[in-house]
Structure formats: C-alpha cells, structure tokens
Short mmCIF file of C-alpha atoms and ligand atoms in Angstrom, two decimals:
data_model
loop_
_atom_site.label_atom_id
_atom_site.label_comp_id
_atom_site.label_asym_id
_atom_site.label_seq_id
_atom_site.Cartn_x
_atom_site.Cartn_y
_atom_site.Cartn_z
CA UNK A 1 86.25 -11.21 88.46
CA UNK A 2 88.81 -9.74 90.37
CA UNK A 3 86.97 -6.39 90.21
CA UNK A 4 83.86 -7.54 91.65
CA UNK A 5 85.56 -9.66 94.43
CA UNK A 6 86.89 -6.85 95.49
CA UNK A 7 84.14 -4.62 95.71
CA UNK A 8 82.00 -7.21 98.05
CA UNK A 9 84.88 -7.68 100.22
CA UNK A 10 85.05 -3.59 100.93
CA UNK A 11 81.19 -2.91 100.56
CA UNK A 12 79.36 -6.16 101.31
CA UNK A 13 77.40 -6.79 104.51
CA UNK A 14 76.73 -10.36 105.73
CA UNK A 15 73.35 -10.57 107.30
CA UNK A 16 71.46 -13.47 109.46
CA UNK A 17 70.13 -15.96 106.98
CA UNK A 18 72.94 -16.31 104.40
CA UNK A 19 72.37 -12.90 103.16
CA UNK A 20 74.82 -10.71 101.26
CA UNK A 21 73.80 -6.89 101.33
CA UNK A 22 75.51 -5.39 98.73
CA UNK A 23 72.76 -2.78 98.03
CA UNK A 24 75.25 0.11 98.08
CA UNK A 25 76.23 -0.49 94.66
CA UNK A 26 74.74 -3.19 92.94
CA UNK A 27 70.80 -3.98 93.54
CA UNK A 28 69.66 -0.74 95.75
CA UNK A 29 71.94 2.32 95.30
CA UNK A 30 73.68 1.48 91.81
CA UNK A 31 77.05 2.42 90.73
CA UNK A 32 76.82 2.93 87.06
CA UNK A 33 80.24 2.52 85.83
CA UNK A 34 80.64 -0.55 88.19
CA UNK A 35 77.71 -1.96 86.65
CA UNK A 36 78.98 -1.35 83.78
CA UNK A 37 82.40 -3.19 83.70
CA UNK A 38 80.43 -6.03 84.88
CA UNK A 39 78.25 -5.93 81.75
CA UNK A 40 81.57 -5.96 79.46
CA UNK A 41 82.53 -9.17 81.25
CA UNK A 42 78.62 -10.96 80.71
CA UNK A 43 80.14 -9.50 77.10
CA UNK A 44 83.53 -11.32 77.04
CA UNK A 45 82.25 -14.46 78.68
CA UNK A 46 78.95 -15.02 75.76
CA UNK A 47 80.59 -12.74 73.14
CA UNK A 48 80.75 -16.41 70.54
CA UNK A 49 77.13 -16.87 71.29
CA UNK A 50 74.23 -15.84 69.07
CA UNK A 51 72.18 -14.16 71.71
CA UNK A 52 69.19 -11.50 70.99
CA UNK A 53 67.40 -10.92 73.87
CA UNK A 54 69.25 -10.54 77.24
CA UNK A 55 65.51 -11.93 79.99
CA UNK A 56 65.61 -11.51 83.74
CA UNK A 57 63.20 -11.13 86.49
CA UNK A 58 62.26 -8.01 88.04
CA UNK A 59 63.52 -5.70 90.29
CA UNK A 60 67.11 -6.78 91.11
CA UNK A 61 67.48 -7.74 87.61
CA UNK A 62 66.44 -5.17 85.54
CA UNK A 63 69.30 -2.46 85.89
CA UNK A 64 72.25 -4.91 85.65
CA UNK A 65 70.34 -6.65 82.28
CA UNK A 66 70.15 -3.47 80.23
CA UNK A 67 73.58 -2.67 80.77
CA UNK A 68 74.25 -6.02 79.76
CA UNK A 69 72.20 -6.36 76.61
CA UNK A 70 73.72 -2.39 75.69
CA UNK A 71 77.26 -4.64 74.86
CA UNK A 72 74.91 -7.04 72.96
CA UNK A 73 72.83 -4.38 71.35
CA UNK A 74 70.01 -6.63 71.77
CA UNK A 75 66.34 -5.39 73.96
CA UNK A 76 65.70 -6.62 77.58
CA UNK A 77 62.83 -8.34 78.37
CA UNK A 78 61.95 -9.38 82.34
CA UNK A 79 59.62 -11.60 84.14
CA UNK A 80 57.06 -9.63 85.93
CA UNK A 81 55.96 -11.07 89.60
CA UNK A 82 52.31 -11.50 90.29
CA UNK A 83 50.18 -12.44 92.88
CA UNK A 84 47.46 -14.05 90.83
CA UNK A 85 47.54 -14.94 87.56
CA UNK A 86 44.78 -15.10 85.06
CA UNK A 87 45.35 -17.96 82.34
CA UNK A 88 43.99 -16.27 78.89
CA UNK A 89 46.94 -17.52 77.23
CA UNK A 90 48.94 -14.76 75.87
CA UNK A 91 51.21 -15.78 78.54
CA UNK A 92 54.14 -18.42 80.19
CA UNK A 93 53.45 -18.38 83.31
CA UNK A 94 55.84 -19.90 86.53
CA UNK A 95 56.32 -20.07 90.14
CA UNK A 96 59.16 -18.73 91.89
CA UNK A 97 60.14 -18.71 95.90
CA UNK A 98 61.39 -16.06 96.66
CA UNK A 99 64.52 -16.45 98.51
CA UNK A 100 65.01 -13.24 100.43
CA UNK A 101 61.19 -13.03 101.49
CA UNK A 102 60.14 -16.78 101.82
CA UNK A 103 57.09 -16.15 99.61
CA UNK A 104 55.67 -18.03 96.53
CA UNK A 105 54.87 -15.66 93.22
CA UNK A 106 53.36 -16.04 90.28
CA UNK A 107 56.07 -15.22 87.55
CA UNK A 108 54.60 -14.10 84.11
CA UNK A 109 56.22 -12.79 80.67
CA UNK A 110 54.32 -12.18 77.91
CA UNK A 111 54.13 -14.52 74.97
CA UNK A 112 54.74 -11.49 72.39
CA UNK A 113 58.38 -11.07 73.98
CA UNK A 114 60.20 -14.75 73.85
CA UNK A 115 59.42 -17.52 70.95
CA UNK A 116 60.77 -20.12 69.41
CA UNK A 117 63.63 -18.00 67.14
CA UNK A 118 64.91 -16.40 70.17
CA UNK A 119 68.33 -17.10 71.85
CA UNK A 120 68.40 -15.77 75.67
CA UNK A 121 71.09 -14.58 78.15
CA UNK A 122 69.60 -14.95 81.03
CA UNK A 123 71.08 -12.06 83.44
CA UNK A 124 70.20 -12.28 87.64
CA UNK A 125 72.10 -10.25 90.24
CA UNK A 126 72.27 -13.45 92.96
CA UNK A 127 72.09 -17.01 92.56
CA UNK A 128 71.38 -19.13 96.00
CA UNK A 129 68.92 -22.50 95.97
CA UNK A 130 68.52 -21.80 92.13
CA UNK A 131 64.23 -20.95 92.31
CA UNK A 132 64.90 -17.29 89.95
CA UNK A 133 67.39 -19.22 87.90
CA UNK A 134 65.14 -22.08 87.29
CA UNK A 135 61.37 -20.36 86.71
CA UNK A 136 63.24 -18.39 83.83
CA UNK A 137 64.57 -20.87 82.67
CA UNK A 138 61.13 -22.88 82.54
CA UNK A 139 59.70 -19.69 81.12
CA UNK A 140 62.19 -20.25 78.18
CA UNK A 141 61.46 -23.87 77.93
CA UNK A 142 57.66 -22.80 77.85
CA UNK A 143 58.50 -20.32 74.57
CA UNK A 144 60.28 -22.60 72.24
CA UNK A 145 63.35 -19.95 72.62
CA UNK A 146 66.95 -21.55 72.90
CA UNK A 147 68.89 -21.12 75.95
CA UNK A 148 72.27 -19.25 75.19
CA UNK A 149 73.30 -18.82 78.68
CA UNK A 150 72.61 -17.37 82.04
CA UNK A 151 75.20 -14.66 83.55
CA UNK A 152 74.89 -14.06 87.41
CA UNK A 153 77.15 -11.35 89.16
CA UNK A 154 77.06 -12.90 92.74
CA UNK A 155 76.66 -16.87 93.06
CA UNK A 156 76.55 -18.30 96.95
CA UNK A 157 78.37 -21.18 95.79
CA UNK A 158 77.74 -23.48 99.73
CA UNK A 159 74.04 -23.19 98.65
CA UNK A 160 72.70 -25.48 95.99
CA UNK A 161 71.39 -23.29 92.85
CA UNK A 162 74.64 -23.56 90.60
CA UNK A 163 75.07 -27.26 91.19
CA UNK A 164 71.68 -27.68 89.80
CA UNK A 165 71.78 -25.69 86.66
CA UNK A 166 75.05 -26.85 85.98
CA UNK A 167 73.59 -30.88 86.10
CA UNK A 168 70.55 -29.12 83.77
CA UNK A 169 73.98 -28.70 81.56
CA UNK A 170 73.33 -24.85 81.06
CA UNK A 171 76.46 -22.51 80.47
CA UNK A 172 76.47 -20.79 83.93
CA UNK A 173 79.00 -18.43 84.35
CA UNK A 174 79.21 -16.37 87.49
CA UNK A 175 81.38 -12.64 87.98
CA UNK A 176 82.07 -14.45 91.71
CA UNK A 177 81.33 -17.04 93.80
CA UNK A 178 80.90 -17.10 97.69
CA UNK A 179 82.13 -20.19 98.36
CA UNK A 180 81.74 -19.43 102.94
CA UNK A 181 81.16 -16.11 104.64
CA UNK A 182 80.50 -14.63 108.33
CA UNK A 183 80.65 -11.73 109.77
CA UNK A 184 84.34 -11.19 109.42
CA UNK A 185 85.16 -13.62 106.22
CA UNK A 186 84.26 -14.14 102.86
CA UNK A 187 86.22 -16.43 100.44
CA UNK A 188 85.41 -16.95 96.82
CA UNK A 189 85.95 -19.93 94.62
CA UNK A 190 88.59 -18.89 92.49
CA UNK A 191 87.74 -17.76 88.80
CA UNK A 192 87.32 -20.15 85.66
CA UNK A 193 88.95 -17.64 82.97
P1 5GP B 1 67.41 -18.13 94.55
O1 5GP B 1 66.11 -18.07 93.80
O2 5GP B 1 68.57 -18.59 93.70
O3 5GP B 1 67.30 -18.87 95.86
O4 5GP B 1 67.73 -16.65 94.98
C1 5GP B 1 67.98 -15.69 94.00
C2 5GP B 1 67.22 -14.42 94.22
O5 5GP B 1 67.12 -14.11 95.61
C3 5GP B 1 67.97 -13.28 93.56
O6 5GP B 1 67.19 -12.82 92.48
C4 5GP B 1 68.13 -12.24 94.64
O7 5GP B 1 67.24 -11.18 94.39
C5 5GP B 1 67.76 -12.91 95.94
N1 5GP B 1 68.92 -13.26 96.79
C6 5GP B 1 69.33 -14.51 97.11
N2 5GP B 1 70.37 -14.48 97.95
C7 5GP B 1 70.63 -13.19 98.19
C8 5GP B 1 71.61 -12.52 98.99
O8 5GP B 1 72.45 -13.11 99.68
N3 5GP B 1 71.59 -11.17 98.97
C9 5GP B 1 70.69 -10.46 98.22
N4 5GP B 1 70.76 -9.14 98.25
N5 5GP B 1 69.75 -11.06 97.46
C10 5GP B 1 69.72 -12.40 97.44
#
C-alpha cells in the first residue's frame, strides 16, 4: 500500500534490534484518518469473506482493529496479556513472547467472546518471528471459530513470522512489507494487488 510505504519511509525510525518506530502515527501517537485508510484497505482485501468479529491482542492492536471492524460493522474483541493465569475454564488461554520486550505472557480471551460460529479477522500492527500472530491464532483454534484471515499493517518480511503462517496456509495479507532496513534504507517487497 503505496500510502503506507510512504508514510514509514518519511516517519519511521530504525532502531538497534530490528526495530521499526513508527509510534508517531500508528501504535503511540495515532493519526486517525491514516488509520483509517488503512482500515478501508483490511476492507478491500477481506471484503468476499464472511467475517464477524475483527480479534487482536492488546495494546498495539486495539486502535487499528476497531477502525477496522467499523468497515465490517462487526465488534472487536482482543487478547488480554497476563502474568498468571488461573485455569477455571471460562477461558483459552496461550503464551506469547513478546518480541519488543523479550518476555513470556500469559495471553487470555474469554470463552463468552469467540466460539465455534464465529469467523475472525485477525488485525496486528507488526508481524516479525510470528509469536502474536500465532497465540491468536491458537486462541482461535482453541474456540472452534473459523479463521477468515489475519490483516497486518507492517510485516518485517527478512524475519520469519509470514513464512510461517503462510506454510499454516492462512490468508495473510500485509499493507507493507520490510523486506531490509538500516539506518539510511528501507525497501519493501513490492505489493500483491
Ligand atoms: P512477533 O510476535 O511477530 O515477533 O512480533 C509482533 C509484535 O511485536 C507486534 O504485536 C508488535 O507489537 C511488536 N513488534 C515486532 N516488531 C516490531 C517493530 O519493529 N516495531 C514495533 N514498534 N513493534 C514491533
């Protein structure tokens, strides 16, 4: 998405560690119409797919999702992260590494939000080794619910998430992928459609 590419290449800060700031409009400071053209594309790309609940993982998420699911008219549901978990059973429960802090957390979602007539978009603001990416989608797996898709705005496409959940054969579309960046370079892969 030309749009998008564009934006990272004016606004975006590499950092040590593989990481892309981009926190002055998309997952800190949040420009709203921005935001929103990129939830008319998650539109365009899924628009043939029955999809009734847009799921993603808190915080990062959260914003991008509802703007999302507001061109599906469908709710938002997200993963909470936990640092214990208690196992009564009312929920699907997961573990997730956290990429930008190297930690481990508990990932939980409530049983009364996902089940086995729900179709998801799954919505995420990065995708890197794949760990967000893949502990929703095991919290799907763990409801019953069909997997409609999962739509991520930046994908880092020299690390090894969207290799992965392509071979899972899930319809992964990404707004742009990173394909190398440094200091004073970015390129992107160039766009599917
Ligand atoms: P993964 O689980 O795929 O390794 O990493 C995805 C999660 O880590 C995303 O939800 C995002 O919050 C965070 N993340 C991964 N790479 C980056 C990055 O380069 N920049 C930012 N801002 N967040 C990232």
């Amino acid at each position: 998405m030309q749009l998008l590419k564009d934006r990272i290449i004016k606004d975006g800060v590499v950092k040590p560690g593989n990481i892309l700031k981009v926190d002055s409009f998309l997952n800190h400071q949040m420009d709203i119409a921005f935001i929103n053209e990129l939830g008319k594309e998650f539109k365009r790309l899924f628009a043939d797919k029955p999809i009734n609940k847009v799921l993603t993982i808190e915080a990062s998420g959260i914003g991008i999702a509802c703007i999302t699911a507001q061109y599906f008219n469908v709710p938002v549901v997200f993963a909470k992260k936990a640092q214990s978990v208690n196992l009564d059973g009312d929920m699907y429960t997961t573990k997730v590494e956290s990429f930008t802090h190297k930690k481990v957390y508990d990932v939980i979602l409530s049983s009364k939000f996902l089940g086995p007539e729900d179709h998801v978009l799954i919505i995420d603001d990065f995708l890197a080794n794949g760990c967000a990416l893949l502990g929703l989608i095991d919290i799907v797996q763990k409801s019953g619910a069909t997997i409609e898709g999962a739509g991520i705005v930046i994908e880092k496409g020299f690390q090894e998430g969207g290799a992965k959940i392509r071979e899972m054969g899930i319809n992964l579309k990404s707004l742009a992928i990173v394909e190398e960046m440094s200091d004073d370079s970015l390129t992107f892969r160039a766009d599917e459609e």
